[in-house]
Amino acid sequence: MDFDTVAGELYGGDLAEFVSARNAAAKAAKAEGNAELAARIRDLRKPTTAAAIVNRLARDDPDELRELAELGDELRDAHTRLAGDDLRALTRRRGELVRRIVHELPSMSDTVSREVEATLEAVAADPGAAALALAGRLTSVAHQDADQWFTLAASVPPSTGKRPAKLVDKAEPAKPKRDHRREEEERAKARAERERLRKQAAELAKERAVAERDLVRTERAAEQANARVEDLRARLAEAEERAERATAEFEKAKETYEQADAAAVEAEKAADAAR
């Protein structure tokens, strides 16, 4: 038994049986004397429904998922180069690809559909999430800080090929002050909007982290409760078995008593008749 094989089987198996299968694998590893492997298996987290769908996609049809991850690399490169035109074009491609992938998936509820879309967006946004998704081991939407490249596509000005104003030759005519002020105001508005979006994204990331911690906590509580229920069921079954045995013994003793009582009554009658 090795970790990669176990993890692959767990994340490729039935989501409803993940916890029981994980616990069974950890128990088996411990029985083999490999406590370290058992601990690693026990720490494997159950994927969300959306993550499980993306994991299945990685196994059944990984091409579009790989394309989405590569598109994320292109977006990051375009952001590094401050290529506004490329950013806008790549952002549109990302949205179209995400929608196409979701559309090709089996029918699902609106809530799950939105979660799958958010998970696919995370695959494009985060190389770590992309690696996990392509390996089929994604557990949830990856936590990310506010990614500037993710929101700058609509605000970065298109590249014109011209040199920045501060590098223009002194011989070139100066721009009117009114144009300069307007450009400064537009840049200030863009910076303020980017800052607002970064703060909003950071707050949403915090809320998501809290929600995910709550999910993990409640999952563990549910597992403990299920284990307690199973223990109580086993005890109840044992008590019912003891009760059945006691009832059978009581019925047998009652029958023996009734036979003895009848025999005693007959004996008394015979004694009276012999007097």
PDB file of C-alpha atoms in Angstrom, residues 15 48-54 56 102 105-120 141:
ATOM      1  CA  LEU A  15     -17.933  10.863  -3.132  1.00  0.00           C
ATOM      2  CA  THR A  48     -16.657  19.328  -2.193  1.00  0.00           C
ATOM      3  CA  THR A  49     -19.218  18.270  -4.797  1.00  0.00           C
ATOM      4  CA  ALA A  50     -17.826  20.829  -7.245  1.00  0.00           C
ATOM      5  CA  ALA A  51     -14.232  19.691  -6.657  1.00  0.00           C
ATOM      6  CA  ALA A  52     -15.267  16.053  -7.134  1.00  0.00           C
ATOM      7  CA  ILE A  53     -16.843  16.954 -10.493  1.00  0.00           C
ATOM      8  CA  VAL A  54     -13.638  18.695 -11.620  1.00  0.00           C
ATOM      9  CA  ARG A  56     -13.755  13.392 -12.470  1.00  0.00           C
ATOM     10  CA  VAL A 102     -19.858  23.685 -17.442  1.00  0.00           C
ATOM     11  CA  LEU A 105     -21.109  18.542 -17.895  1.00  0.00           C
ATOM     12  CA  PRO A 106     -24.137  16.442 -16.842  1.00  0.00           C
ATOM     13  CA  SER A 107     -27.150  18.334 -15.513  1.00  0.00           C
ATOM     14  CA  MET A 108     -26.666  19.776 -12.009  1.00  0.00           C
ATOM     15  CA  SER A 109     -28.367  22.241  -9.672  1.00  0.00           C
ATOM     16  CA  ASP A 110     -27.758  25.988 -10.039  1.00  0.00           C
ATOM     17  CA  THR A 111     -25.825  26.041  -6.768  1.00  0.00           C
ATOM     18  CA  VAL A 112     -23.483  23.224  -7.793  1.00  0.00           C
ATOM     19  CA  SER A 113     -23.123  24.749 -11.269  1.00  0.00           C
ATOM     20  CA  ARG A 114     -21.962  28.048  -9.724  1.00  0.00           C
ATOM     21  CA  GLU A 115     -19.539  26.196  -7.439  1.00  0.00           C
ATOM     22  CA  VAL A 116     -18.106  24.266 -10.389  1.00  0.00           C
ATOM     23  CA  GLU A 117     -17.692  27.522 -12.319  1.00  0.00           C
ATOM     24  CA  ALA A 118     -15.894  29.116  -9.342  1.00  0.00           C
ATOM     25  CA  THR A 119     -13.662  26.042  -9.048  1.00  0.00           C
ATOM     26  CA  LEU A 120     -12.752  26.229 -12.732  1.00  0.00           C
ATOM     27  CA  VAL A 141     -11.793  26.161  -4.384  1.00  0.00           C
TER      28      VAL A 141
END
